[in-house]
């Protein structure tokens, strides 16, 4: 099969590209390298260096005629979405709509969309949060991701388009940008390698559900075949707080200093963990890598 992967030079989608190619598929990547990196990109993938908002995206669909679309390109920072909500709308809604329109026009078999379980639900009423939990987003990034989910639903009902929505919790692992505003494991790891004290926003008791990149790739591979028009949390169901991550990495590196504490950032939740029961029963997916194993693999990559 041929798969068009948007954002294929980024952290998550570059690993998906690798797996698709490993399994003998053809891959076309659309990426504008705004946060992606040429080093991440598999040389066997065909690259179109392009913004997903660009009207020329149609020409890519027209000449490539992909069977599937894996949509991962986007504005990925919660903090930036709070600061520049219009920009988030432009990329995450208008750009995504461009991908959707072309997918419909060129009869793509399915779109797999990378949504966000970590932010669409808002502050949870119960834990772990399942897919039936109310969605009460507290940042523009989550509002825009959720809006695009609704477009997928609408295009499914009205035009018969097929899709699977994967709501990732906090993904971590090799290739995550350690210089961005998100991705605490990568950021702390790089700081410790550089001998710089990491900053913890808030008191460090805020929890997240950390899922390792290889498990996220497996979920994507299963979604090509299963989960038609479904929404699935891709997560571990386990809460880990920031102080614990700091302590684990400190021990891993023998880092001599403590963290610096600073004010909590707007738009960020206090607690979250997501149930993956639905993905387990309908996609046949469950996470395999424990946080301790994942941290070791990640540290090995950055320290290489
Ligand atoms: N990392 C996480 O924990 C996480 C959690 C939930 C959802 N997601 C979603 O997964 C997707 C991938 O995230 P990531 O962590 O790999 O981030 P990333 O920044 O590493 O990857 C995003 C990729 O998209 C590209 N891109 C950005 N804007 C573009 C545009 N307008 N046109 C073309 N390409 C563009 C970037 O250059 C980059 O290669 C995003 O949609 C993100 O919202 C990530």
mmCIF file of C-alpha atoms and ligand atoms in Angstrom:
data_model
loop_
_atom_site.group_PDB
_atom_site.id
_atom_site.type_symbol
_atom_site.label_atom_id
_atom_site.label_comp_id
_atom_site.label_asym_id
_atom_site.label_seq_id
_atom_site.Cartn_x
_atom_site.Cartn_y
_atom_site.Cartn_z
ATOM 1 C CA UNK A 1 0.000 0.000 0.000
ATOM 2 C CA UNK A 2 0.964 3.630 -0.360
ATOM 3 C CA UNK A 3 0.604 5.919 2.653
ATOM 4 C CA UNK A 4 0.899 9.698 2.695
ATOM 5 C CA UNK A 5 2.254 10.740 6.095
ATOM 6 C CA UNK A 6 1.928 14.402 7.052
ATOM 7 C CA UNK A 7 4.535 15.509 9.580
ATOM 8 C CA UNK A 8 6.727 12.519 8.644
ATOM 9 C CA UNK A 9 9.933 14.344 9.613
ATOM 10 C CA UNK A 10 8.654 14.892 13.146
ATOM 11 C CA UNK A 11 9.091 12.825 16.288
ATOM 12 C CA UNK A 12 6.090 10.478 16.171
ATOM 13 C CA UNK A 13 5.400 10.221 12.446
ATOM 14 C CA UNK A 14 9.050 9.583 11.470
ATOM 15 C CA UNK A 15 8.878 6.367 13.506
ATOM 16 C CA UNK A 16 5.618 5.444 11.739
ATOM 17 C CA UNK A 17 7.302 6.101 8.379
ATOM 18 C CA UNK A 18 10.181 3.791 9.360
ATOM 19 C CA UNK A 19 7.814 0.981 10.333
ATOM 20 C CA UNK A 20 5.716 1.355 7.178
ATOM 21 C CA UNK A 21 8.839 1.168 5.004
ATOM 22 C CA UNK A 22 10.240 -1.751 7.022
ATOM 23 C CA UNK A 23 7.029 -3.637 6.264
ATOM 24 C CA UNK A 24 7.370 -3.053 2.519
ATOM 25 C CA UNK A 25 4.961 -0.139 2.005
ATOM 26 C CA UNK A 26 5.471 2.976 -0.121
ATOM 27 C CA UNK A 27 5.567 6.223 1.834
ATOM 28 C CA UNK A 28 5.106 9.836 0.773
ATOM 29 C CA UNK A 29 5.883 12.511 3.363
ATOM 30 C CA UNK A 30 4.508 16.061 3.457
ATOM 31 C CA UNK A 31 6.378 18.221 5.946
ATOM 32 C CA UNK A 32 7.348 21.897 6.115
ATOM 33 C CA UNK A 33 10.169 21.266 8.652
ATOM 34 C CA UNK A 34 8.786 23.897 11.011
ATOM 35 C CA UNK A 35 9.584 21.553 13.927
ATOM 36 C CA UNK A 36 10.646 18.437 12.011
ATOM 37 C CA UNK A 37 14.178 17.415 11.245
ATOM 38 C CA UNK A 38 15.766 16.097 8.021
ATOM 39 C CA UNK A 39 17.800 13.611 10.099
ATOM 40 C CA UNK A 40 14.559 11.916 11.192
ATOM 41 C CA UNK A 41 13.395 11.311 7.674
ATOM 42 C CA UNK A 42 13.731 7.856 6.188
ATOM 43 C CA UNK A 43 15.626 8.207 2.861
ATOM 44 C CA UNK A 44 13.261 5.682 1.233
ATOM 45 C CA UNK A 45 10.298 8.022 1.756
ATOM 46 C CA UNK A 46 9.379 10.439 -1.027
ATOM 47 C CA UNK A 47 9.421 13.952 0.376
ATOM 48 C CA UNK A 48 7.267 16.949 -0.485
ATOM 49 C CA UNK A 49 8.523 19.925 1.496
ATOM 50 C CA UNK A 50 5.223 21.721 1.862
ATOM 51 C CA UNK A 51 2.882 23.383 4.353
ATOM 52 C CA UNK A 52 -0.365 21.413 4.764
ATOM 53 C CA UNK A 53 -2.199 24.742 4.297
ATOM 54 C CA UNK A 54 -0.737 25.089 0.780
ATOM 55 C CA UNK A 55 -3.308 24.746 -2.055
ATOM 56 C CA UNK A 56 -0.612 22.811 -3.993
ATOM 57 C CA UNK A 57 -1.271 19.895 -1.639
ATOM 58 C CA UNK A 58 -3.863 18.854 -4.191
ATOM 59 C CA UNK A 59 -1.132 18.249 -6.778
ATOM 60 C CA UNK A 60 0.588 15.859 -4.342
ATOM 61 C CA UNK A 61 -2.608 13.831 -3.902
ATOM 62 C CA UNK A 62 -3.271 13.950 -7.621
ATOM 63 C CA UNK A 63 0.109 12.554 -8.614
ATOM 64 C CA UNK A 64 0.659 10.178 -5.667
ATOM 65 C CA UNK A 65 -2.883 8.830 -5.183
ATOM 66 C CA UNK A 66 -2.200 7.439 -1.688
ATOM 67 C CA UNK A 67 -4.298 4.559 -0.337
ATOM 68 C CA UNK A 68 -4.028 5.831 3.232
ATOM 69 C CA UNK A 69 -3.261 9.107 5.003
ATOM 70 C CA UNK A 70 -1.585 9.291 8.398
ATOM 71 C CA UNK A 71 -2.166 12.871 9.538
ATOM 72 C CA UNK A 72 0.444 13.999 12.067
ATOM 73 C CA UNK A 73 1.522 17.459 10.851
ATOM 74 C CA UNK A 74 0.400 20.200 13.179
ATOM 75 C CA UNK A 75 1.101 22.947 15.644
ATOM 76 C CA UNK A 76 1.962 20.781 18.637
ATOM 77 C CA UNK A 77 2.599 23.148 21.521
ATOM 78 C CA UNK A 78 -0.105 23.885 24.115
ATOM 79 C CA UNK A 79 1.851 26.947 25.252
ATOM 80 C CA UNK A 80 2.101 28.368 21.725
ATOM 81 C CA UNK A 81 -1.611 27.717 21.134
ATOM 82 C CA UNK A 82 -2.427 29.857 24.182
ATOM 83 C CA UNK A 83 -0.067 32.579 22.970
ATOM 84 C CA UNK A 84 -1.107 32.450 19.270
ATOM 85 C CA UNK A 85 -4.585 30.883 19.026
ATOM 86 C CA UNK A 86 -5.104 32.115 15.434
ATOM 87 C CA UNK A 87 -1.965 30.308 14.299
ATOM 88 C CA UNK A 88 -3.174 27.107 15.935
ATOM 89 C CA UNK A 89 -6.497 27.402 14.069
ATOM 90 C CA UNK A 90 -4.654 28.012 10.796
ATOM 91 C CA UNK A 91 -2.515 24.890 10.994
ATOM 92 C CA UNK A 92 -4.600 22.489 13.067
ATOM 93 C CA UNK A 93 -8.007 23.277 11.543
ATOM 94 C CA UNK A 94 -7.512 24.979 8.160
ATOM 95 C CA UNK A 95 -4.433 22.892 7.250
ATOM 96 C CA UNK A 96 -6.098 19.681 8.463
ATOM 97 C CA UNK A 97 -9.205 20.527 6.414
ATOM 98 C CA UNK A 98 -6.991 20.801 3.341
ATOM 99 C CA UNK A 99 -5.709 17.265 4.052
ATOM 100 C CA UNK A 100 -9.287 16.078 4.584
ATOM 101 C CA UNK A 101 -10.663 17.641 1.392
ATOM 102 C CA UNK A 102 -7.903 16.104 -0.734
ATOM 103 C CA UNK A 103 -8.360 12.725 0.966
ATOM 104 C CA UNK A 104 -12.027 12.782 0.044
ATOM 105 C CA UNK A 105 -11.439 14.014 -3.490
ATOM 106 C CA UNK A 106 -8.770 11.384 -4.203
ATOM 107 C CA UNK A 107 -10.713 8.514 -2.534
ATOM 108 C CA UNK A 108 -8.305 7.703 0.283
ATOM 109 C CA UNK A 109 -9.316 4.443 2.031
ATOM 110 C CA UNK A 110 -8.751 5.850 5.508
ATOM 111 C CA UNK A 111 -7.285 8.786 7.425
ATOM 112 C CA UNK A 112 -5.594 8.132 10.748
ATOM 113 C CA UNK A 113 -5.586 11.267 12.864
ATOM 114 C CA UNK A 114 -3.252 12.011 15.764
ATOM 115 C CA UNK A 115 -5.449 13.658 18.367
ATOM 116 C CA UNK A 116 -4.698 14.412 21.986
ATOM 117 C CA UNK A 117 -6.080 12.456 24.924
ATOM 118 C CA UNK A 118 -3.890 14.522 27.211
ATOM 119 C CA UNK A 119 -5.846 17.732 26.582
ATOM 120 C CA UNK A 120 -9.281 17.195 24.930
ATOM 121 C CA UNK A 121 -10.983 16.001 28.130
ATOM 122 C CA UNK A 122 -9.921 18.926 30.302
ATOM 123 C CA UNK A 123 -9.518 18.434 34.069
ATOM 124 C CA UNK A 124 -10.860 14.871 34.600
ATOM 125 C CA UNK A 125 -14.020 13.965 36.529
ATOM 126 C CA UNK A 126 -12.651 10.467 37.094
ATOM 127 C CA UNK A 127 -9.464 8.530 36.368
ATOM 128 C CA UNK A 128 -8.470 6.861 34.194
ATOM 129 C CA UNK A 129 -10.444 8.875 31.639
ATOM 130 C CA UNK A 130 -12.225 6.838 28.964
ATOM 131 C CA UNK A 131 -13.458 8.002 25.550
ATOM 132 C CA UNK A 132 -16.990 8.664 26.933
ATOM 133 C CA UNK A 133 -15.681 11.258 29.383
ATOM 134 C CA UNK A 134 -16.968 14.785 28.579
ATOM 135 C CA UNK A 135 -14.589 16.892 26.487
ATOM 136 C CA UNK A 136 -13.932 20.276 28.114
ATOM 137 C CA UNK A 137 -10.715 21.565 26.540
ATOM 138 C CA UNK A 138 -8.760 24.198 28.437
ATOM 139 C CA UNK A 139 -6.450 25.352 25.634
ATOM 140 C CA UNK A 140 -6.808 26.330 21.959
ATOM 141 C CA UNK A 141 -4.685 23.326 20.856
ATOM 142 C CA UNK A 142 -7.244 20.923 22.346
ATOM 143 C CA UNK A 143 -10.234 22.884 20.981
ATOM 144 C CA UNK A 144 -8.740 22.733 17.487
ATOM 145 C CA UNK A 145 -7.860 19.026 17.669
ATOM 146 C CA UNK A 146 -11.396 18.293 18.878
ATOM 147 C CA UNK A 147 -12.886 20.446 16.119
ATOM 148 C CA UNK A 148 -11.033 18.422 13.508
ATOM 149 C CA UNK A 149 -12.302 15.205 15.128
ATOM 150 C CA UNK A 150 -15.835 16.571 14.563
ATOM 151 C CA UNK A 151 -15.024 17.251 10.906
ATOM 152 C CA UNK A 152 -13.873 13.649 10.529
ATOM 153 C CA UNK A 153 -17.129 12.455 12.089
ATOM 154 C CA UNK A 154 -19.145 14.706 9.783
ATOM 155 C CA UNK A 155 -17.235 13.596 6.660
ATOM 156 C CA UNK A 156 -17.760 9.983 7.767
ATOM 157 C CA UNK A 157 -21.529 10.385 8.086
ATOM 158 C CA UNK A 158 -22.143 12.737 5.164
ATOM 159 C CA UNK A 159 -19.552 11.513 2.617
ATOM 160 C CA UNK A 160 -18.763 7.994 3.821
ATOM 161 C CA UNK A 161 -15.088 8.854 4.523
ATOM 162 C CA UNK A 162 -13.288 6.307 6.689
ATOM 163 C CA UNK A 163 -11.038 7.345 9.564
ATOM 164 C CA UNK A 164 -9.602 6.358 12.938
ATOM 165 C CA UNK A 165 -8.883 8.925 15.640
ATOM 166 C CA UNK A 166 -6.051 8.079 18.039
ATOM 167 C CA UNK A 167 -6.018 10.241 21.165
ATOM 168 C CA UNK A 168 -2.445 9.909 22.412
ATOM 169 C CA UNK A 169 -1.528 10.616 25.985
ATOM 170 C CA UNK A 170 2.006 12.053 26.454
ATOM 171 C CA UNK A 171 4.272 10.344 23.967
ATOM 172 C CA UNK A 172 8.015 10.117 24.692
ATOM 173 C CA UNK A 173 11.101 8.466 23.226
ATOM 174 C CA UNK A 174 13.955 8.965 20.752
ATOM 175 C CA UNK A 175 13.753 11.920 18.314
ATOM 176 C CA UNK A 176 11.434 14.033 20.474
ATOM 177 C CA UNK A 177 12.610 17.641 20.220
ATOM 178 C CA UNK A 178 14.446 18.428 23.481
ATOM 179 C CA UNK A 179 14.391 22.160 22.688
ATOM 180 C CA UNK A 180 10.608 22.492 22.317
ATOM 181 C CA UNK A 181 8.085 23.558 24.929
ATOM 182 C CA UNK A 182 6.561 20.092 25.331
ATOM 183 C CA UNK A 183 8.096 16.700 25.985
ATOM 184 C CA UNK A 184 9.344 16.768 29.533
ATOM 185 C CA UNK A 185 11.361 13.531 29.241
ATOM 186 C CA UNK A 186 13.350 14.806 26.227
ATOM 187 C CA UNK A 187 13.797 18.286 27.723
ATOM 188 C CA UNK A 188 15.013 17.072 31.140
ATOM 189 C CA UNK A 189 17.274 14.451 29.513
ATOM 190 C CA UNK A 190 18.973 16.978 27.231
ATOM 191 C CA UNK A 191 19.377 19.481 30.106
ATOM 192 C CA UNK A 192 21.031 16.859 32.306
ATOM 193 C CA UNK A 193 23.374 15.858 29.461
ATOM 194 C CA UNK A 194 24.276 19.559 29.109
ATOM 195 C CA UNK A 195 24.750 19.863 32.893
ATOM 196 C CA UNK A 196 21.909 22.402 33.158
ATOM 197 C CA UNK A 197 19.269 22.324 35.938
ATOM 198 C CA UNK A 198 15.822 21.464 34.492
ATOM 199 C CA UNK A 199 12.881 23.764 35.356
ATOM 200 C CA UNK A 200 9.673 22.280 36.771
ATOM 201 C CA UNK A 201 6.572 24.439 36.181
ATOM 202 C CA UNK A 202 4.357 24.254 39.294
ATOM 203 C CA UNK A 203 5.249 22.115 42.320
ATOM 204 C CA UNK A 204 6.008 18.970 40.304
ATOM 205 C CA UNK A 205 2.909 17.060 41.477
ATOM 206 C CA UNK A 206 1.110 17.456 38.131
ATOM 207 C CA UNK A 207 0.615 14.035 36.566
ATOM 208 C CA UNK A 208 0.583 12.793 32.980
ATOM 209 C CA UNK A 209 0.193 9.415 31.310
ATOM 210 C CA UNK A 210 3.444 8.627 29.430
ATOM 211 C CA UNK A 211 3.306 6.227 26.496
ATOM 212 C CA UNK A 212 6.451 5.065 24.694
ATOM 213 C CA UNK A 213 6.866 5.792 20.972
ATOM 214 C CA UNK A 214 7.118 2.116 19.873
ATOM 215 C CA UNK A 215 3.713 1.443 21.429
ATOM 216 C CA UNK A 216 2.250 4.459 19.592
ATOM 217 C CA UNK A 217 3.648 3.141 16.296
ATOM 218 C CA UNK A 218 2.020 -0.268 16.947
ATOM 219 C CA UNK A 219 -1.334 1.432 17.563
ATOM 220 C CA UNK A 220 -1.020 3.250 14.230
ATOM 221 C CA UNK A 221 -0.202 0.031 12.375
ATOM 222 C CA UNK A 222 -3.281 -1.675 13.849
ATOM 223 C CA UNK A 223 -5.447 1.335 12.951
ATOM 224 C CA UNK A 224 -4.840 0.780 9.216
ATOM 225 C CA UNK A 225 -6.877 -2.426 9.542
ATOM 226 C CA UNK A 226 -9.129 -1.872 12.543
ATOM 227 C CA UNK A 227 -11.169 0.743 14.382
ATOM 228 C CA UNK A 228 -13.127 2.217 11.464
ATOM 229 C CA UNK A 229 -14.710 5.571 12.436
ATOM 230 C CA UNK A 230 -13.676 5.027 16.048
ATOM 231 C CA UNK A 231 -11.936 7.155 18.682
ATOM 232 C CA UNK A 232 -9.278 5.475 20.840
ATOM 233 C CA UNK A 233 -7.124 6.552 23.741
ATOM 234 C CA UNK A 234 -3.543 5.392 23.227
ATOM 235 C CA UNK A 235 -2.078 5.455 26.696
ATOM 236 C CA UNK A 236 -0.981 3.411 29.692
ATOM 237 C CA UNK A 237 -3.608 4.343 32.293
ATOM 238 C CA UNK A 238 -0.786 5.190 34.727
ATOM 239 C CA UNK A 239 -0.203 8.634 36.270
ATOM 240 C CA UNK A 240 3.380 9.782 36.737
ATOM 241 C CA UNK A 241 4.210 13.146 38.270
ATOM 242 C CA UNK A 242 6.975 15.478 37.129
ATOM 243 C CA UNK A 243 8.970 15.109 40.363
ATOM 244 C CA UNK A 244 9.106 11.341 39.765
ATOM 245 C CA UNK A 245 10.402 11.836 36.209
ATOM 246 C CA UNK A 246 13.035 14.221 37.486
ATOM 247 C CA UNK A 247 14.092 11.706 40.179
ATOM 248 C CA UNK A 248 14.240 8.795 37.696
ATOM 249 C CA UNK A 249 16.405 10.759 35.255
ATOM 250 C CA UNK A 250 18.560 12.178 38.058
ATOM 251 C CA UNK A 251 19.291 8.602 39.179
ATOM 252 C CA UNK A 252 19.887 7.417 35.588
ATOM 253 C CA UNK A 253 22.491 10.160 34.978
ATOM 254 C CA UNK A 254 23.811 10.564 38.516
ATOM 255 C CA UNK A 255 22.852 14.240 38.007
ATOM 256 C CA UNK A 256 24.193 16.195 40.998
ATOM 257 C CA UNK A 257 21.776 19.172 41.060
ATOM 258 C CA UNK A 258 18.114 19.687 41.977
ATOM 259 C CA UNK A 259 15.382 21.099 39.745
ATOM 260 C CA UNK A 260 14.410 24.771 39.586
ATOM 261 C CA UNK A 261 10.731 25.397 40.371
ATOM 262 C CA UNK A 262 8.768 28.057 38.466
ATOM 263 C CA UNK A 263 5.100 29.152 38.026
ATOM 264 C CA UNK A 264 2.591 26.725 36.511
ATOM 265 C CA UNK A 265 1.859 27.542 32.858
ATOM 266 C CA UNK A 266 -1.646 28.486 31.635
ATOM 267 C CA UNK A 267 -3.670 25.814 29.833
ATOM 268 C CA UNK A 268 -1.938 22.931 31.629
ATOM 269 C CA UNK A 269 -3.882 20.324 33.621
ATOM 270 C CA UNK A 270 -3.112 19.110 37.117
ATOM 271 C CA UNK A 271 -3.865 15.411 36.577
ATOM 272 C CA UNK A 272 -4.566 13.032 33.715
ATOM 273 C CA UNK A 273 -4.405 9.335 32.898
ATOM 274 C CA UNK A 274 -6.331 7.602 30.123
ATOM 275 C CA UNK A 275 -7.964 4.204 29.947
ATOM 276 C CA UNK A 276 -6.917 2.122 26.906
ATOM 277 C CA UNK A 277 -9.596 -0.567 27.374
ATOM 278 C CA UNK A 278 -11.378 0.406 24.139
ATOM 279 C CA UNK A 279 -8.156 0.202 22.086
ATOM 280 C CA UNK A 280 -7.458 -3.164 23.725
ATOM 281 C CA UNK A 281 -10.817 -4.678 22.809
ATOM 282 C CA UNK A 282 -11.332 -3.083 19.359
ATOM 283 C CA UNK A 283 -7.791 -2.598 17.978
ATOM 284 C CA UNK A 284 -6.150 -5.442 19.893
ATOM 285 C CA UNK A 285 -3.629 -2.911 21.240
ATOM 286 C CA UNK A 286 -2.062 -2.515 24.644
ATOM 287 C CA UNK A 287 1.151 -0.771 25.723
ATOM 288 C CA UNK A 288 4.160 -3.081 26.114
ATOM 289 C CA UNK A 289 6.975 -0.787 27.303
ATOM 290 C CA UNK A 290 7.080 0.186 30.985
ATOM 291 C CA UNK A 291 8.029 3.747 31.908
ATOM 292 C CA UNK A 292 11.330 2.597 33.430
ATOM 293 C CA UNK A 293 12.273 0.669 30.255
ATOM 294 C CA UNK A 294 11.175 3.566 28.054
ATOM 295 C CA UNK A 295 13.239 6.060 30.053
ATOM 296 C CA UNK A 296 16.327 3.838 29.700
ATOM 297 C CA UNK A 297 15.866 3.558 25.915
ATOM 298 C CA UNK A 298 15.307 7.311 25.620
ATOM 299 C CA UNK A 299 18.362 8.221 27.706
ATOM 300 C CA UNK A 300 20.496 5.822 25.632
ATOM 301 C CA UNK A 301 19.402 7.635 22.458
ATOM 302 C CA UNK A 302 20.136 11.182 23.701
ATOM 303 C CA UNK A 303 23.399 10.233 25.377
ATOM 304 C CA UNK A 304 24.761 8.539 22.221
HETATM 305 N N1 LIG B 1 4.058 14.277 21.330
HETATM 306 C C1 LIG B 1 2.932 14.027 21.993
HETATM 307 O O1 LIG B 1 2.963 13.693 23.176
HETATM 308 C C2 LIG B 1 1.601 14.111 21.291
HETATM 309 C C3 LIG B 1 0.452 13.839 22.030
HETATM 310 C C4 LIG B 1 -0.785 13.913 21.407
HETATM 311 C C5 LIG B 1 -0.871 14.231 20.070
HETATM 312 N N2 LIG B 1 0.261 14.524 19.375
HETATM 313 C C6 LIG B 1 0.119 14.883 17.964
HETATM 314 O O2 LIG B 1 0.943 14.057 17.180
HETATM 315 C C7 LIG B 1 1.394 14.774 16.031
HETATM 316 C C8 LIG B 1 2.918 14.686 15.934
HETATM 317 O O3 LIG B 1 3.490 15.291 17.096
HETATM 318 P P1 LIG B 1 5.039 15.215 17.431
HETATM 319 O O4 LIG B 1 5.163 15.165 18.894
HETATM 320 O O5 LIG B 1 5.672 14.163 16.615
HETATM 321 O O6 LIG B 1 5.510 16.664 16.998
HETATM 322 P P2 LIG B 1 6.658 17.133 15.980
HETATM 323 O O7 LIG B 1 6.705 18.632 16.109
HETATM 324 O O8 LIG B 1 7.902 16.379 16.190
HETATM 325 O O9 LIG B 1 6.052 16.730 14.573
HETATM 326 C C9 LIG B 1 5.191 17.548 13.824
HETATM 327 C C10 LIG B 1 5.674 17.525 12.384
HETATM 328 O O10 LIG B 1 4.746 18.262 11.578
HETATM 329 C C11 LIG B 1 5.472 19.200 10.786
HETATM 330 N N3 LIG B 1 4.594 20.346 10.566
HETATM 331 C C12 LIG B 1 4.162 21.246 11.477
HETATM 332 N N4 LIG B 1 3.356 22.152 10.896
HETATM 333 C C13 LIG B 1 3.280 21.804 9.590
HETATM 334 C C14 LIG B 1 2.599 22.362 8.481
HETATM 335 N N5 LIG B 1 1.832 23.453 8.591
HETATM 336 N N6 LIG B 1 2.742 21.752 7.272
HETATM 337 C C15 LIG B 1 3.522 20.637 7.133
HETATM 338 N N7 LIG B 1 4.186 20.080 8.148
HETATM 339 C C16 LIG B 1 4.066 20.661 9.362
HETATM 340 C C17 LIG B 1 6.703 19.536 11.573
HETATM 341 O O11 LIG B 1 7.755 20.052 10.777
HETATM 342 C C18 LIG B 1 7.032 18.190 12.206
HETATM 343 O O12 LIG B 1 7.858 17.428 11.362
HETATM 344 C C19 LIG B 1 0.893 16.212 16.191
HETATM 345 O O13 LIG B 1 -0.289 16.368 15.410
HETATM 346 C C20 LIG B 1 0.572 16.299 17.670
HETATM 347 O O14 LIG B 1 -0.442 17.234 17.931
HETATM 348 C C21 LIG B 1 1.497 14.475 19.952
#
